[in-house]
CSV table of C-alpha atoms and ligand atoms in Angstrom, one decimal:
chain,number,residue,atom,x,y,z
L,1,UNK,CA,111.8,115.8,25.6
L,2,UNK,CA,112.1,118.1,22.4
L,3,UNK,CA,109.6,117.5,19.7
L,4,UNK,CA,109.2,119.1,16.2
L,5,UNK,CA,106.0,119.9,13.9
L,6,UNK,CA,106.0,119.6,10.2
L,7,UNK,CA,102.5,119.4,8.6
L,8,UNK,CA,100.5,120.0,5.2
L,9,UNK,CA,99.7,123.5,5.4
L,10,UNK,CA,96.8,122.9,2.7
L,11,UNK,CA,94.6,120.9,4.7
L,12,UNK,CA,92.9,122.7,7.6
L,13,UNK,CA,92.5,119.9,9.8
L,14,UNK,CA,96.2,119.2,9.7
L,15,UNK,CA,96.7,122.6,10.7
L,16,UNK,CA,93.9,122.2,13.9
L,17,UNK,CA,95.3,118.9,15.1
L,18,UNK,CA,99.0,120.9,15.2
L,19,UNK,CA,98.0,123.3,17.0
L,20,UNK,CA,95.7,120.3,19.3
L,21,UNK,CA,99.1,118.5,20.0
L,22,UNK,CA,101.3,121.4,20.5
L,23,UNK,CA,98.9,122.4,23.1
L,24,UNK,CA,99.2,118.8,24.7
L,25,UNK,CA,102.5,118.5,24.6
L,26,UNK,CA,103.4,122.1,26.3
L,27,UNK,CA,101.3,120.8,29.0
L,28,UNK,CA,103.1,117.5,29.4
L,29,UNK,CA,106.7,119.8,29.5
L,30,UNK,CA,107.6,118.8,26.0
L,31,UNK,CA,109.5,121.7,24.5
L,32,UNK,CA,108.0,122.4,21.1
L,33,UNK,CA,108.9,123.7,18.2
L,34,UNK,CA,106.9,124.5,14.5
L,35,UNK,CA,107.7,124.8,10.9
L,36,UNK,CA,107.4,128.7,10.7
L,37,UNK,CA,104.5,128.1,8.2
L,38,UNK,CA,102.4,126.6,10.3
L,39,UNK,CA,102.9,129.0,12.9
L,40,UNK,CA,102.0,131.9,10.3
L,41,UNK,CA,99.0,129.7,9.8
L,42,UNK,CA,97.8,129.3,13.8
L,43,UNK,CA,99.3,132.9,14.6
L,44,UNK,CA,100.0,131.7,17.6
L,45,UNK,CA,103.2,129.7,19.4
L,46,UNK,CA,105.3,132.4,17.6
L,47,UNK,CA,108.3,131.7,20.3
L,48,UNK,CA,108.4,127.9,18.7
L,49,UNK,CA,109.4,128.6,15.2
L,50,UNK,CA,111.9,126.6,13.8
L,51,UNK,CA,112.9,126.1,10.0
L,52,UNK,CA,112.7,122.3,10.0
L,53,UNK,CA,116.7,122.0,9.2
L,54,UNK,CA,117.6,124.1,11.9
L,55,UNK,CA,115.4,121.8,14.9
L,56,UNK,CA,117.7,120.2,17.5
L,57,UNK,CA,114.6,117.8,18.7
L,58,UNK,CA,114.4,113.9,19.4
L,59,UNK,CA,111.2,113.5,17.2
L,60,UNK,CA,109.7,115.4,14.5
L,61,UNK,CA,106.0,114.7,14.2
L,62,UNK,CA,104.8,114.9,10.0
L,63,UNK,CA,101.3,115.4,9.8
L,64,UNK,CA,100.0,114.5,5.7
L,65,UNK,CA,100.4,111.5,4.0
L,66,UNK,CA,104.3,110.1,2.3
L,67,UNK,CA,105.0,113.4,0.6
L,68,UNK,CA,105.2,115.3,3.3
L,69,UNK,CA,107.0,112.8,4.9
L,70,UNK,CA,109.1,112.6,2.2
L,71,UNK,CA,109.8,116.6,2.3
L,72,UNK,CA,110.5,116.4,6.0
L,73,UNK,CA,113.3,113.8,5.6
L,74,UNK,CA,115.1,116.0,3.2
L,75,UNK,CA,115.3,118.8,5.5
L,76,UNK,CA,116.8,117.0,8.1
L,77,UNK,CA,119.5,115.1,6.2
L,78,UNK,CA,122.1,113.9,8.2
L,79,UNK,CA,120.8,114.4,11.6
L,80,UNK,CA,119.3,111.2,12.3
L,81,UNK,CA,116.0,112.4,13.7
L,82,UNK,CA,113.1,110.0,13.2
L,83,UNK,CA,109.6,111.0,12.2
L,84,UNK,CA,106.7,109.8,13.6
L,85,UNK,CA,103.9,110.1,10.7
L,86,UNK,CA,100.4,111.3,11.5
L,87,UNK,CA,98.3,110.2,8.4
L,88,UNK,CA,96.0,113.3,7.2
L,89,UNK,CA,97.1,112.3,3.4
L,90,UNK,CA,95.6,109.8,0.7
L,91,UNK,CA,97.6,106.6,1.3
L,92,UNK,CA,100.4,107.2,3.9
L,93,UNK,CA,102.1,104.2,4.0
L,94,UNK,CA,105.2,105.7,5.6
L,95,UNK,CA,103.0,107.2,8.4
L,96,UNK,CA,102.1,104.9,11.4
L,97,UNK,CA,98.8,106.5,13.1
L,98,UNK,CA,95.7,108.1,12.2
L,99,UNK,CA,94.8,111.5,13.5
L,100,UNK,CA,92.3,109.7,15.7
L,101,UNK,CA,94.7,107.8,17.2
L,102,UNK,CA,96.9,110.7,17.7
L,103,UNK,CA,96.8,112.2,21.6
L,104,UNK,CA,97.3,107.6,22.6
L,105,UNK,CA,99.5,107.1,20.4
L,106,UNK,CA,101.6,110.6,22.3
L,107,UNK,CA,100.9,109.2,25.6
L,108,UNK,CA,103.1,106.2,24.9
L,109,UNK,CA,105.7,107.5,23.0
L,110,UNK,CA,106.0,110.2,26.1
L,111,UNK,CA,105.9,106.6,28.6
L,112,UNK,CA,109.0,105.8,26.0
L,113,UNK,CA,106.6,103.2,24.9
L,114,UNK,CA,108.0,102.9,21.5
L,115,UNK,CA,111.2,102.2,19.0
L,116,UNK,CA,113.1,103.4,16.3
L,117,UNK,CA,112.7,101.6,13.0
L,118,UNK,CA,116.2,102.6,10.9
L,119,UNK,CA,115.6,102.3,6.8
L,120,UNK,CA,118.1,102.1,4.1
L,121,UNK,CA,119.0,105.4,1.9
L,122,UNK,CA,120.0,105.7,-1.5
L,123,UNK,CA,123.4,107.6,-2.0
L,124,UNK,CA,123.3,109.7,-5.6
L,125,UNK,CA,125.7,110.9,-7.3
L,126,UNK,CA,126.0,113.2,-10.6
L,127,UNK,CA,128.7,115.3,-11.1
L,128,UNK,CA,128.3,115.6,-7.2
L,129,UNK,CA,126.7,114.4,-4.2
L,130,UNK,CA,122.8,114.9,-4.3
L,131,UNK,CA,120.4,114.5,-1.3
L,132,UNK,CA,120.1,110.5,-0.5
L,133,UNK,CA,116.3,108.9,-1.6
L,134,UNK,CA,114.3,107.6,1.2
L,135,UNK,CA,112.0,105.7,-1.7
L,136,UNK,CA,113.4,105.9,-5.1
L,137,UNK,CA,115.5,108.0,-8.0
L,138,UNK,CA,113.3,108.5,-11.0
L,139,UNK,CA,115.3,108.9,-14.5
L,140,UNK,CA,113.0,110.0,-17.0
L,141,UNK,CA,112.9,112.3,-20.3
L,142,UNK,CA,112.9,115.8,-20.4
L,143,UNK,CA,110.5,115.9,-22.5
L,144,UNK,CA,107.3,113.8,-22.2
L,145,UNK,CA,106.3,111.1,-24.4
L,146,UNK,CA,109.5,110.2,-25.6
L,147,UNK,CA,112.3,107.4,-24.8
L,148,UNK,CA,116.1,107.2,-23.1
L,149,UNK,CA,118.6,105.5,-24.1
L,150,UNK,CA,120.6,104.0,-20.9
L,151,UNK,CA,123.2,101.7,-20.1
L,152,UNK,CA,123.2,100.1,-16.8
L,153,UNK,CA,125.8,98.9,-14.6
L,154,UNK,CA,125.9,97.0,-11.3
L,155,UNK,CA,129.6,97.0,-9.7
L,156,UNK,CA,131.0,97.6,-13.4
L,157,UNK,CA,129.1,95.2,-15.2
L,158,UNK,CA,126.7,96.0,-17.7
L,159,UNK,CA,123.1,94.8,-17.0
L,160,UNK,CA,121.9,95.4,-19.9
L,161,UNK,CA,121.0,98.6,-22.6
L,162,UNK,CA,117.9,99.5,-23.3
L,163,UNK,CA,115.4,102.2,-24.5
L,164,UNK,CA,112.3,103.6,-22.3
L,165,UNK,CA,110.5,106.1,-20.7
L,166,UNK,CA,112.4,105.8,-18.0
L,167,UNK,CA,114.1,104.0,-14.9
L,168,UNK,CA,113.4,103.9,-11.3
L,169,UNK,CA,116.6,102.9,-8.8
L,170,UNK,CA,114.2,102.2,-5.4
L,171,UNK,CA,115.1,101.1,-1.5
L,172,UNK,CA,113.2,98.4,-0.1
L,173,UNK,CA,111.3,101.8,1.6
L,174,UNK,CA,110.6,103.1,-2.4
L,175,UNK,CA,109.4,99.4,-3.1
L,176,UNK,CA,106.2,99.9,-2.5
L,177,UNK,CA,105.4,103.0,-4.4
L,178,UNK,CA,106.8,104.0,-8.0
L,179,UNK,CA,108.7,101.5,-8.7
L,180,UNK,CA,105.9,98.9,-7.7
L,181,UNK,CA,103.4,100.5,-9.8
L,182,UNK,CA,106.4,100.2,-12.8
L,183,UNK,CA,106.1,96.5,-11.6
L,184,UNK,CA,108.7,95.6,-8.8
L,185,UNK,CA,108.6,93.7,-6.8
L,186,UNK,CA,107.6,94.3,-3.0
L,187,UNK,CA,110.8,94.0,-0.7
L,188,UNK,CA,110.5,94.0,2.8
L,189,UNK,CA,112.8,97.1,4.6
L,190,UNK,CA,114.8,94.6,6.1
L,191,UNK,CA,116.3,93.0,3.0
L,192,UNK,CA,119.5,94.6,2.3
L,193,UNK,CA,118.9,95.1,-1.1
L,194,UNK,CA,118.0,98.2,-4.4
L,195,UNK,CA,115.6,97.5,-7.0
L,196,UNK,CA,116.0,98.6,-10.6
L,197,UNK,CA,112.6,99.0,-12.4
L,198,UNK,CA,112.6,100.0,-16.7
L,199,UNK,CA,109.6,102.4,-16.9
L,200,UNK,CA,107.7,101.1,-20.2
L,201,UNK,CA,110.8,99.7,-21.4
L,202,UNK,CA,111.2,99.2,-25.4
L,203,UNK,CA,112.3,95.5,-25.1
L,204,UNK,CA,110.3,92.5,-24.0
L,205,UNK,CA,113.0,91.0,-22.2
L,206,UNK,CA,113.8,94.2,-20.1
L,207,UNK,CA,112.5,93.2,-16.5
L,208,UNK,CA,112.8,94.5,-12.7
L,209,UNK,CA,115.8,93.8,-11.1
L,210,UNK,CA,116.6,92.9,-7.7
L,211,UNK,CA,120.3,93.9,-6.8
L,212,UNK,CA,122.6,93.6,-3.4
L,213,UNK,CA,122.3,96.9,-1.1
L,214,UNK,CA,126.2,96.5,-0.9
L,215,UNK,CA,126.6,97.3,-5.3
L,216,UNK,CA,127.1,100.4,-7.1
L,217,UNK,CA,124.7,100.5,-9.6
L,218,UNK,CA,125.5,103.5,-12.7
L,219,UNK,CA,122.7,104.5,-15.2
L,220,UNK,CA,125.0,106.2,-18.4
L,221,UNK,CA,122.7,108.1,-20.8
L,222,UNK,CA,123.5,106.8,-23.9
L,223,UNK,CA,121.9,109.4,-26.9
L,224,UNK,CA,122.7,112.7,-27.8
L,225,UNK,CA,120.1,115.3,-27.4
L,226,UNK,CA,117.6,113.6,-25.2
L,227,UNK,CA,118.6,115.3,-21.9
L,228,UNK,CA,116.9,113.6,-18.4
L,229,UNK,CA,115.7,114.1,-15.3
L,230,UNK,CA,116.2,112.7,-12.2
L,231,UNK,CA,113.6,113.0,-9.5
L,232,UNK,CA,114.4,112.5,-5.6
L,233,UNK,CA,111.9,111.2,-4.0
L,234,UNK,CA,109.1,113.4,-5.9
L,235,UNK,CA,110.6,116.2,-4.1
L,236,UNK,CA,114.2,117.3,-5.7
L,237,UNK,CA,114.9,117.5,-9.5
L,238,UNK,CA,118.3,117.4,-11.6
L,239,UNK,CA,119.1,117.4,-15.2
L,240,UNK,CA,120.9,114.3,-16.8
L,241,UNK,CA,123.0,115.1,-20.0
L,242,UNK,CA,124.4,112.5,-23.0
L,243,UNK,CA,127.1,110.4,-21.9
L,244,UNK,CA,126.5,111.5,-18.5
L,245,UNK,CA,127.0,109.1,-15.3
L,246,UNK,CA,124.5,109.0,-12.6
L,247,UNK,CA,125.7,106.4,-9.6
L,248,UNK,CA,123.7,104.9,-7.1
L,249,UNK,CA,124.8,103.2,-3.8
L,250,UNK,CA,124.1,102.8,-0.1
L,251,UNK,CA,124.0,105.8,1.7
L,252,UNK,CA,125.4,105.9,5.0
L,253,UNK,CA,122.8,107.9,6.5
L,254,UNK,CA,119.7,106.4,7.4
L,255,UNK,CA,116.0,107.2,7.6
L,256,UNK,CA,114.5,106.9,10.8
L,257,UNK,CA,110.7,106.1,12.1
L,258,UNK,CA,109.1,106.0,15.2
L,259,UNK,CA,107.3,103.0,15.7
L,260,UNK,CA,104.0,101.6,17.9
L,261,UNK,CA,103.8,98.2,15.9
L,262,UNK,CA,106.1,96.1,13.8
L,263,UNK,CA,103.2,95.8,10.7
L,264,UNK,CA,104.8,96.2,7.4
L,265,UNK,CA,102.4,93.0,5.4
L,266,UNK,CA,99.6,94.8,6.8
L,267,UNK,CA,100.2,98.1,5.6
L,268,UNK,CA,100.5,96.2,2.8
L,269,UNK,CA,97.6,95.0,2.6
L,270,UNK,CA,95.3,97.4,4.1
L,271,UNK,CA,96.8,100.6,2.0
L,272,UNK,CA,97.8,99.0,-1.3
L,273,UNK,CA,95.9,96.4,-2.4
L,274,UNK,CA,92.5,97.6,-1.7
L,275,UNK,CA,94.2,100.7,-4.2
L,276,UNK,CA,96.9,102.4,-3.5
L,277,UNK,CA,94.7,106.4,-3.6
L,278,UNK,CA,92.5,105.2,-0.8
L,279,UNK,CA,89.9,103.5,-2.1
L,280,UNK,CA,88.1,100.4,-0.6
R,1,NAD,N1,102.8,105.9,-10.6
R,1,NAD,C1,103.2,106.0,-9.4
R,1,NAD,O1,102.9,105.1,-8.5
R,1,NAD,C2,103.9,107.1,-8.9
R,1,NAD,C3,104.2,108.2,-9.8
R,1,NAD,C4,105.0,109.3,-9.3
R,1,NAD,C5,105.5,109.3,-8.0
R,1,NAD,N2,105.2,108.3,-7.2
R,1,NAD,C6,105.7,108.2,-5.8
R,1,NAD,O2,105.3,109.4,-5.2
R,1,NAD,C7,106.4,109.7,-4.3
R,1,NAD,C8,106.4,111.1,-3.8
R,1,NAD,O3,105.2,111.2,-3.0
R,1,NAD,P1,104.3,112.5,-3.1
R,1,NAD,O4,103.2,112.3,-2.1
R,1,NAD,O5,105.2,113.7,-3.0
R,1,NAD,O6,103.8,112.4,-4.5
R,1,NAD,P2,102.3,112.2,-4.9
R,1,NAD,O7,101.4,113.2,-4.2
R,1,NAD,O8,102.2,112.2,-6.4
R,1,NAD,O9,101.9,110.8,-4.3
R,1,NAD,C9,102.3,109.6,-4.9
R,1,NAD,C10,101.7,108.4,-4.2
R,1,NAD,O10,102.7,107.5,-3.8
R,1,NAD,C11,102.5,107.1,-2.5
R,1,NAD,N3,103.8,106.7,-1.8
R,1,NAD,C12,104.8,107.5,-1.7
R,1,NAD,N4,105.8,106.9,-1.0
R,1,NAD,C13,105.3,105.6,-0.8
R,1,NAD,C14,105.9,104.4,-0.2
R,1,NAD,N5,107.1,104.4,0.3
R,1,NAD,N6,105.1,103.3,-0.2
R,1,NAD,C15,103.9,103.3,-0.7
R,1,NAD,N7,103.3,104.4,-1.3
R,1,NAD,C16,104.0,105.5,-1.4
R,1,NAD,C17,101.9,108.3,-1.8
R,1,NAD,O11,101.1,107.9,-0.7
R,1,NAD,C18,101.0,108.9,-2.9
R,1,NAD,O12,99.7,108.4,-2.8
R,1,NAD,C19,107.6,109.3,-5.0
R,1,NAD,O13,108.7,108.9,-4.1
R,1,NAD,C20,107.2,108.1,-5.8
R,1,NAD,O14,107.5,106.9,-5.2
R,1,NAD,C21,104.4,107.2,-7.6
R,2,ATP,N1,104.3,122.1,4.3
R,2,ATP,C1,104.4,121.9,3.0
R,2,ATP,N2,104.7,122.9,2.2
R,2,ATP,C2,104.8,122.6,0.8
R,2,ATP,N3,104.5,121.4,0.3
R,2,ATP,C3,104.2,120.4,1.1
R,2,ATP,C4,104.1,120.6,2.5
R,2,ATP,N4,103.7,119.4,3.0
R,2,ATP,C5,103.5,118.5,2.0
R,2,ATP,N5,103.8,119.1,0.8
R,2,ATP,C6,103.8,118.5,-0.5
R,2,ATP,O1,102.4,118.1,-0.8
R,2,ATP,C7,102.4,117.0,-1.6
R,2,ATP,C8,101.3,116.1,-1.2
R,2,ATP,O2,101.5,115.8,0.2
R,2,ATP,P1,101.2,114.4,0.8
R,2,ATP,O3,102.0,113.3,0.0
R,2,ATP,O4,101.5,114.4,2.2
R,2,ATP,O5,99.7,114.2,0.6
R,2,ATP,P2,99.0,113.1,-0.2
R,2,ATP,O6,99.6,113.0,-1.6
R,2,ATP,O7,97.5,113.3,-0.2
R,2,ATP,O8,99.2,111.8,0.7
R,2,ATP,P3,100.0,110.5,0.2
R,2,ATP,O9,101.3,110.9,-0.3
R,2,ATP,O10,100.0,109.6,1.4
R,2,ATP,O11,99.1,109.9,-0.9
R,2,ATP,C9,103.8,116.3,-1.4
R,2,ATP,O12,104.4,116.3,-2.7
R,2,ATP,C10,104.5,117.1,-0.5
R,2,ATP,O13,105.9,117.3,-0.9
């Protein structure tokens, strides 16, 4: 077995546990390999660096919390390897194990005790293809504290125009963090489906949307001189001009997680509505 290492290189005990598992895993014949930074961090395993776009491995383990799960998937665009998320973040509701839980839950997925959970991208485009969304694409205003002016379309058909700070386009995956805290609705992965969110929108009758995963949905920015942003899963940025198109639609590459347990209402539970920063 081949196994990757992406961590958090700002949290010391992310950094020990990688160098903890790397040493377990080279002495159950896994062949290793490490996010150069993190090996410039351990100064050791020098042999096993490997920019994270360039690793040929069946898993790669992400040790932080969404973000840097988040970051890892959009290294690996395209190549269909699933993460298996070690949470050393704040919430990690994409991540399936604790630290403590770490060297079991290793055991079984060396046993192959373990499976493949596949979840729905978002496909952008503007002016050319941008890196698919795992969680959500974020329109909002240059500059802060003022409105955009958008027209949205699902399958050619205008939904409606409206005025607000912004507008989140989220997967079933992104339904559970910006766009829920806009006030969407939770969607279970498995629902084939995109949710459009208004962020603070200027019109009371503006409300989430829930629209078929098989749609193309297009945001048009509709007034001159208030230039956009759209934001990639917290983790890419690109600027939106007037009278500009951005489309949305199913991406046909997928995410991919390693899985011990099929427990999305209790992630749910446990992780967001005691408060979604960790708090009891
Ligand atoms: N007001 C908000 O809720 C808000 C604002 C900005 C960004 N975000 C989210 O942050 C994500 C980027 O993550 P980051 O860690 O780089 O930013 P970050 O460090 O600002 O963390 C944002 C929070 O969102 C949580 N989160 C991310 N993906 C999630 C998911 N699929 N389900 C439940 N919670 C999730 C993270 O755990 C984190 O606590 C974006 O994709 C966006 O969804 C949320
Ligand atoms: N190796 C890295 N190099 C640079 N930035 C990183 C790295 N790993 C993670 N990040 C960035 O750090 C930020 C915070 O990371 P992360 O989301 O994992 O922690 P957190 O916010 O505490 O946890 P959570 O997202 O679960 O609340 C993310 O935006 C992520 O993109």
């Amino acid at each position: 077995m081949r196994i990757g290492i992406a961590a958090r290189l700002d949290i010391h005990k992310a950094i020990e546990l990688t160098d903890d598992l790397t040493d377990f895993l080279i002495k159950n014949s896994v062949k290793v390999f490490l996010d150069p930074a993190l090996v410039k961090k351990l100064n050791k395993y020098h042999d096993s660096a490997r920019e994270i776009h360039d690793m040929d491995v069946d898993i790669i383990i992400a040790i932080g919390g969404d973000g840097t799960i988040l970051r890892t998937q959009s290294f690996i665009d395209g190549k269909n390897i699933p993460i298996f998320g070690i949470n050393m973040g704040t919430v990690g509701f994409l991540t399936e194990i604790g630290p403590e839980e770490s060297f079991h839950a290793l055991k079984e997925v060396l046993n192959g005790n373990y499976f493949i959970e596949e979840r729905t991208r978002l496909e952008v485009w503007h002016n050319k293809d941008l890196a698919p969304a795992l969680n959500e694409v974020v329109l909002m205003t240059r500059k802060p504290a003022k409105m955009l002016h958008l027209e949205i379309r699902v399958d050619d058909e205008i939904v409606e125009e409206l005025r607000a700070d912004g507008l989140i386009i989220a997967t079933p995956s992104g339904s559970t963090a910006y766009a829920m805290s806009a006030g969407g609705p939770i969607v279970d992965p498995r629902v084939n489906a995109f949710i459009i969110v208004p962020i603070c929108p200027f019109k009371l009758g503006s409300r989430p949307t829930v629209v078929s995963g098989e749609s193309i949905i297009s945001v048009k920015l509709l007034r001159e001189g208030k230039k956009a942003i759209a934001v990639i899963d917290g983790q890419v940025e690109e600027e939106i001009n007037y009278m500009e198109e951005v489309i949305f639609k199913k991406s046909d590459q997928h995410a991919y997680f390693v899985r011990l347990t099929k427990e999305f209402y209790k992630k749910v539970r446990e992780k967001l509505i005691k408060g979604g920063i960790g708090l009891e």
